mmCIF file of the C-alpha atoms, coordinates in Angstrom:
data_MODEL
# 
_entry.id   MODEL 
# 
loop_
_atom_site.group_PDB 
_atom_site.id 
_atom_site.type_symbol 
_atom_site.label_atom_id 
_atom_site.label_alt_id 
_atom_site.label_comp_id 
_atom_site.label_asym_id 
_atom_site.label_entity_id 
_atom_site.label_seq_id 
_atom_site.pdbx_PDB_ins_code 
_atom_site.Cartn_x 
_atom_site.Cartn_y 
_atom_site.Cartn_z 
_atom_site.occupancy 
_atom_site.B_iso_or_equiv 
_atom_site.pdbx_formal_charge 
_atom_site.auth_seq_id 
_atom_site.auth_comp_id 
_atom_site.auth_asym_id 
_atom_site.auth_atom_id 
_atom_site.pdbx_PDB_model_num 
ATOM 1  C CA . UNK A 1 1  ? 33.297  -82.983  -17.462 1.00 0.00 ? 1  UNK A CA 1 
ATOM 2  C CA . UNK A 1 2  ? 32.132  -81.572  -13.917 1.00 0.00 ? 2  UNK A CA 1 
ATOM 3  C CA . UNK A 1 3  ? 32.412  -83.829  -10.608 1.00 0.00 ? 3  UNK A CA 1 
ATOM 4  C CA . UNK A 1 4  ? 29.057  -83.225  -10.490 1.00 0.00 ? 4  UNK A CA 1 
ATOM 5  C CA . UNK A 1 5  ? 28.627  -84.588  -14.179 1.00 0.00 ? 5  UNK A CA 1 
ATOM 6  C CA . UNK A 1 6  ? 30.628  -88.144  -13.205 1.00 0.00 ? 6  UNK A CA 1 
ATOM 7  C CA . UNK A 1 7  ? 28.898  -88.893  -10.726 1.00 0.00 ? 7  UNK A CA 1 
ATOM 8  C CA . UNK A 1 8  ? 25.365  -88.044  -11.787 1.00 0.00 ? 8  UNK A CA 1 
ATOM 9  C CA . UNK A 1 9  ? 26.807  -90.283  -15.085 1.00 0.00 ? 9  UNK A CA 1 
ATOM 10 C CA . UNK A 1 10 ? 28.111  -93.064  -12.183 1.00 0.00 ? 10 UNK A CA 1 
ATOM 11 C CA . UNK A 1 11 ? 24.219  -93.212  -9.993  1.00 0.00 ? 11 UNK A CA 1 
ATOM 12 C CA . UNK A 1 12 ? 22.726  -93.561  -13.724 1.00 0.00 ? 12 UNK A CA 1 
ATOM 13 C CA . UNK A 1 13 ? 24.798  -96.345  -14.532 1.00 0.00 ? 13 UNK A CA 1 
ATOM 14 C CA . UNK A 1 14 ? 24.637  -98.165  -11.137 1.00 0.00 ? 14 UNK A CA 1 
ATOM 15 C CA . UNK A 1 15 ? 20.964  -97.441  -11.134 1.00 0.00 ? 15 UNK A CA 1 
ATOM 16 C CA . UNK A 1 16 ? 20.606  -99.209  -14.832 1.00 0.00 ? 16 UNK A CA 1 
ATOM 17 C CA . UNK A 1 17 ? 22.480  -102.138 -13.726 1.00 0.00 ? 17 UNK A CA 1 
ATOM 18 C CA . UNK A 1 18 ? 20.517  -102.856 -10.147 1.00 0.00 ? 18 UNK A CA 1 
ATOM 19 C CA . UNK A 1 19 ? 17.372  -102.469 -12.863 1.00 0.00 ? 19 UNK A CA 1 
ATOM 20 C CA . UNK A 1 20 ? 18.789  -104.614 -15.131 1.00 0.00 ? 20 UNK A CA 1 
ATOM 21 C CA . UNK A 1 21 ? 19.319  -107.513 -12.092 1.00 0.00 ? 21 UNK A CA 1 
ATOM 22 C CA . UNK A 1 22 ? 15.668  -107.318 -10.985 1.00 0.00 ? 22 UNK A CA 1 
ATOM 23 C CA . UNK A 1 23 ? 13.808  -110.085 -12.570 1.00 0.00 ? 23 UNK A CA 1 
ATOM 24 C CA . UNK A 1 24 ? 10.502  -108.325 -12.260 1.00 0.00 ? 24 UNK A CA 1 
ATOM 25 C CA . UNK A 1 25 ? 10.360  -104.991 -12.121 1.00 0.00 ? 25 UNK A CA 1 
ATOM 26 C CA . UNK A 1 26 ? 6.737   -103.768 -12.662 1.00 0.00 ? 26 UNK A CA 1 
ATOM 27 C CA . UNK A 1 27 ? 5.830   -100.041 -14.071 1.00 0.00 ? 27 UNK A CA 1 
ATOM 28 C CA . UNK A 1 28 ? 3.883   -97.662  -12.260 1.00 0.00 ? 28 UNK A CA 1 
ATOM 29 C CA . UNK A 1 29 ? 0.092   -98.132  -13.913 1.00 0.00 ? 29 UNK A CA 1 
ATOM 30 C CA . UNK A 1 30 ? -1.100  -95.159  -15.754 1.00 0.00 ? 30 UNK A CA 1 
ATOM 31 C CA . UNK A 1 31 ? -4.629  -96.480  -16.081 1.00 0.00 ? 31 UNK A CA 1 
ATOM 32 C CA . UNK A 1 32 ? -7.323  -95.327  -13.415 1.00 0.00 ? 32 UNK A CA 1 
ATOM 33 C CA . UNK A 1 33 ? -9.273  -98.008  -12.568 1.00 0.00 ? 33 UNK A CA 1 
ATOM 34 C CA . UNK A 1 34 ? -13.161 -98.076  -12.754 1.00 0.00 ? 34 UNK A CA 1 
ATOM 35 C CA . UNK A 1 35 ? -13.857 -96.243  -9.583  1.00 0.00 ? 35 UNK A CA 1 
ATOM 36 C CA . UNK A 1 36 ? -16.977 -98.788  -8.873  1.00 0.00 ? 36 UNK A CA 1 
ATOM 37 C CA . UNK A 1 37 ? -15.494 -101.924 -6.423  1.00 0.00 ? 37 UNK A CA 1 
ATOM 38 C CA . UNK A 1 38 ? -12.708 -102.141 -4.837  1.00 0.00 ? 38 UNK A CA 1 
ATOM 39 C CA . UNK A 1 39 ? -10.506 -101.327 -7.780  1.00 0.00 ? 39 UNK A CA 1 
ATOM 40 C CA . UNK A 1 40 ? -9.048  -98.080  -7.149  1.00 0.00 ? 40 UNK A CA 1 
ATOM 41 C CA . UNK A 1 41 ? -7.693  -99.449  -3.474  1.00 0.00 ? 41 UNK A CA 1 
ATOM 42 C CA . UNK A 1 42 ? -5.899  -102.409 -5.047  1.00 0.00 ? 42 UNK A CA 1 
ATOM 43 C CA . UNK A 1 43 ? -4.542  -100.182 -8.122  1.00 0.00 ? 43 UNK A CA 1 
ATOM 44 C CA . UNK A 1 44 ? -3.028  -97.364  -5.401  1.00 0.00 ? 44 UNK A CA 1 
ATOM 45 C CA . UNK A 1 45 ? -1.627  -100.122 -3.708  1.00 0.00 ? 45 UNK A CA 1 
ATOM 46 C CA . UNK A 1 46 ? -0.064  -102.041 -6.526  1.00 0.00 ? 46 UNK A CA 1 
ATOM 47 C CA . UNK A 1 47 ? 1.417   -98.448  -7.754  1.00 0.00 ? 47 UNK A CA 1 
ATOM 48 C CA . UNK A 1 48 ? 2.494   -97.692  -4.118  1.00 0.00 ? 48 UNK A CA 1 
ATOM 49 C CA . UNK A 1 49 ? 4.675   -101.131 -4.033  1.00 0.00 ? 49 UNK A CA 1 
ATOM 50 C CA . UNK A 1 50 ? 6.052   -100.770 -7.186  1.00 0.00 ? 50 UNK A CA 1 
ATOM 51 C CA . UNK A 1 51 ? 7.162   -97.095  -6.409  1.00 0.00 ? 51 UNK A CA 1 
ATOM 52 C CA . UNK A 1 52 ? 8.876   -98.332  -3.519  1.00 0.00 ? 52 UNK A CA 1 
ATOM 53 C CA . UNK A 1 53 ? 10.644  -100.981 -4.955  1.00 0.00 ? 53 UNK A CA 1 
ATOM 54 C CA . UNK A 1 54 ? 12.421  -98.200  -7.386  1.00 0.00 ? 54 UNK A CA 1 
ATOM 55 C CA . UNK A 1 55 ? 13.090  -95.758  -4.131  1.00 0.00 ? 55 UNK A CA 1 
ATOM 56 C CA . UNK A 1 56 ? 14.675  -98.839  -2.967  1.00 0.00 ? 56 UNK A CA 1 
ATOM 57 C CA . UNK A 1 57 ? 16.661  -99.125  -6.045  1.00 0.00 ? 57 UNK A CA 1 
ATOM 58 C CA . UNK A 1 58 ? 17.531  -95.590  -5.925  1.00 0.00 ? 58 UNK A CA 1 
ATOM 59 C CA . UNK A 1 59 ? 18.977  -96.128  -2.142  1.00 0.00 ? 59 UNK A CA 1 
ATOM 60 C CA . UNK A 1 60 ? 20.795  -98.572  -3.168  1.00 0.00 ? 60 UNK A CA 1 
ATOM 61 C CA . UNK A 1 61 ? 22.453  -97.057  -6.006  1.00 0.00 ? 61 UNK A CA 1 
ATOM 62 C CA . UNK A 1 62 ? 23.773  -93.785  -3.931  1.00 0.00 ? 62 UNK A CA 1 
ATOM 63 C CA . UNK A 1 63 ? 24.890  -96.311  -0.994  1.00 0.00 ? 63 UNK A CA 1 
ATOM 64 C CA . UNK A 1 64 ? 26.800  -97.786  -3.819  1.00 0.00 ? 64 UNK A CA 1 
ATOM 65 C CA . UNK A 1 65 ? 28.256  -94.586  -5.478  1.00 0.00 ? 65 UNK A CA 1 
ATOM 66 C CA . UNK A 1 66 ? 29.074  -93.411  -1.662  1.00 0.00 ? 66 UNK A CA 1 
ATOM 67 C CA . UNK A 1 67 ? 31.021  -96.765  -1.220  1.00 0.00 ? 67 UNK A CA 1 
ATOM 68 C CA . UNK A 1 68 ? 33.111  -96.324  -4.481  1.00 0.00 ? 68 UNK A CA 1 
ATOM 69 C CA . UNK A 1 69 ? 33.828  -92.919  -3.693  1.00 0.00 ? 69 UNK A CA 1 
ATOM 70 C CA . UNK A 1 70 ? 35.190  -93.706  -0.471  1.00 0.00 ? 70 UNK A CA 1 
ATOM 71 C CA . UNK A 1 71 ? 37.367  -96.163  -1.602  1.00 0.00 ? 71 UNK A CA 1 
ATOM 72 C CA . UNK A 1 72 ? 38.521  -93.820  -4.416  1.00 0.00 ? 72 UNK A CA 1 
ATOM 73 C CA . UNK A 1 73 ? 39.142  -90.758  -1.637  1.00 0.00 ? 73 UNK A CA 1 
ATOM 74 C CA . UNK A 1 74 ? 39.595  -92.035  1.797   1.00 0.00 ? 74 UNK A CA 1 
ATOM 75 C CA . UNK A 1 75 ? 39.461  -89.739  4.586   1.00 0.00 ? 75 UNK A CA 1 
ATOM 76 C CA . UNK A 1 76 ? 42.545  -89.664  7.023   1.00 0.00 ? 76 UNK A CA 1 
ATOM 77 C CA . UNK A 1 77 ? 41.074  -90.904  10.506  1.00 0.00 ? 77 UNK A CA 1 
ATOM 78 C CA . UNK A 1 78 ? 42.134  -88.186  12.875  1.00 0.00 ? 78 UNK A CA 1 
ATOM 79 C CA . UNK A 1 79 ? 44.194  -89.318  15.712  1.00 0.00 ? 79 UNK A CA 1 
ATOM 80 C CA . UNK A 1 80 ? 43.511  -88.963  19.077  1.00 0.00 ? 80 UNK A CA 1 
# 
Protein backbone atom coordinates (compact mmCIF):
# COMPACT_ATOMS: atom_id res chain seq x y z
CA UNK A 1 0.00 0.00 0.00
CA UNK A 2 0.87 3.77 -0.99
CA UNK A 3 1.62 6.52 1.84
CA UNK A 4 -0.99 8.10 0.31
CA UNK A 5 -3.27 4.89 0.77
CA UNK A 6 -2.40 4.73 4.87
CA UNK A 7 -3.18 7.68 5.54
CA UNK A 8 -6.31 8.28 3.51
CA UNK A 9 -7.14 4.58 5.40
CA UNK A 10 -5.85 6.50 8.94
CA UNK A 11 -8.38 10.14 8.36
CA UNK A 12 -11.22 7.40 7.54
CA UNK A 13 -10.73 5.65 10.60
CA UNK A 14 -10.17 8.69 12.91
CA UNK A 15 -13.06 10.30 11.16
CA UNK A 16 -15.41 7.04 12.01
CA UNK A 17 -14.39 7.09 15.51
CA UNK A 18 -14.92 11.12 16.29
CA UNK A 19 -18.53 10.05 14.49
CA UNK A 20 -18.94 7.29 16.49
CA UNK A 21 -18.31 9.66 19.94
CA UNK A 22 -20.93 12.23 18.90
CA UNK A 23 -24.09 11.47 20.65
CA UNK A 24 -26.19 13.26 18.09
CA UNK A 25 -25.10 13.61 14.95
CA UNK A 26 -27.99 14.74 12.65
CA UNK A 27 -28.03 14.04 8.62
CA UNK A 28 -28.17 16.63 6.17
CA UNK A 29 -32.21 16.74 5.19
CA UNK A 30 -32.92 15.74 1.70
CA UNK A 31 -36.52 16.90 1.85
CA UNK A 32 -37.38 20.52 0.49
CA UNK A 33 -39.64 21.99 2.59
CA UNK A 34 -43.06 23.49 1.49
CA UNK A 35 -41.79 26.74 0.17
CA UNK A 36 -45.06 28.60 1.78
CA UNK A 37 -43.92 30.01 5.62
CA UNK A 38 -41.00 30.24 6.94
CA UNK A 39 -39.98 26.68 6.26
CA UNK A 40 -37.37 26.78 3.76
CA UNK A 41 -35.25 29.44 6.13
CA UNK A 42 -35.35 27.10 9.13
CA UNK A 43 -34.62 23.86 6.86
CA UNK A 44 -31.30 25.80 5.17
CA UNK A 45 -30.39 26.59 8.49
CA UNK A 46 -30.82 23.28 10.21
CA UNK A 47 -28.79 21.71 7.04
CA UNK A 48 -26.19 24.56 7.34
CA UNK A 49 -25.48 23.53 11.21
CA UNK A 50 -25.41 20.11 10.68
CA UNK A 51 -22.89 20.52 7.70
CA UNK A 52 -20.73 22.32 9.91
CA UNK A 53 -20.69 20.14 12.64
CA UNK A 54 -19.16 17.32 10.09
CA UNK A 55 -16.48 20.09 8.61
CA UNK A 56 -15.74 20.30 12.18
CA UNK A 57 -15.34 16.66 12.45
CA UNK A 58 -13.33 16.57 9.41
CA UNK A 59 -10.81 19.33 11.06
CA UNK A 60 -10.49 17.50 13.68
CA UNK A 61 -9.66 14.30 12.21
CA UNK A 62 -6.60 15.77 9.92
CA UNK A 63 -5.37 17.81 13.17
CA UNK A 64 -5.35 14.37 14.57
CA UNK A 65 -3.65 12.40 11.68
CA UNK A 66 -1.06 15.55 11.55
CA UNK A 67 -0.38 14.95 15.34
CA UNK A 68 0.29 11.13 14.92
CA UNK A 69 2.38 11.70 12.09
CA UNK A 70 4.53 13.98 13.83
CA UNK A 71 5.10 11.90 16.56
CA UNK A 72 5.80 8.98 14.16
CA UNK A 73 8.47 11.37 12.00
CA UNK A 74 9.75 14.21 13.98
CA UNK A 75 11.51 16.89 12.32
CA UNK A 76 15.12 17.77 13.61
CA UNK A 77 14.79 21.48 15.01
CA UNK A 78 17.56 23.29 13.22
CA UNK A 79 20.03 24.91 15.42
CA UNK A 80 20.88 28.25 15.53
Amino acid sequence: MTPAHDRRQRLHELLIALIAQQDDLPLLDPDQPDLEGTAPGRWLDQNRRSLHRYQALVRTAVTLDALLDAEDNPSPLSAG
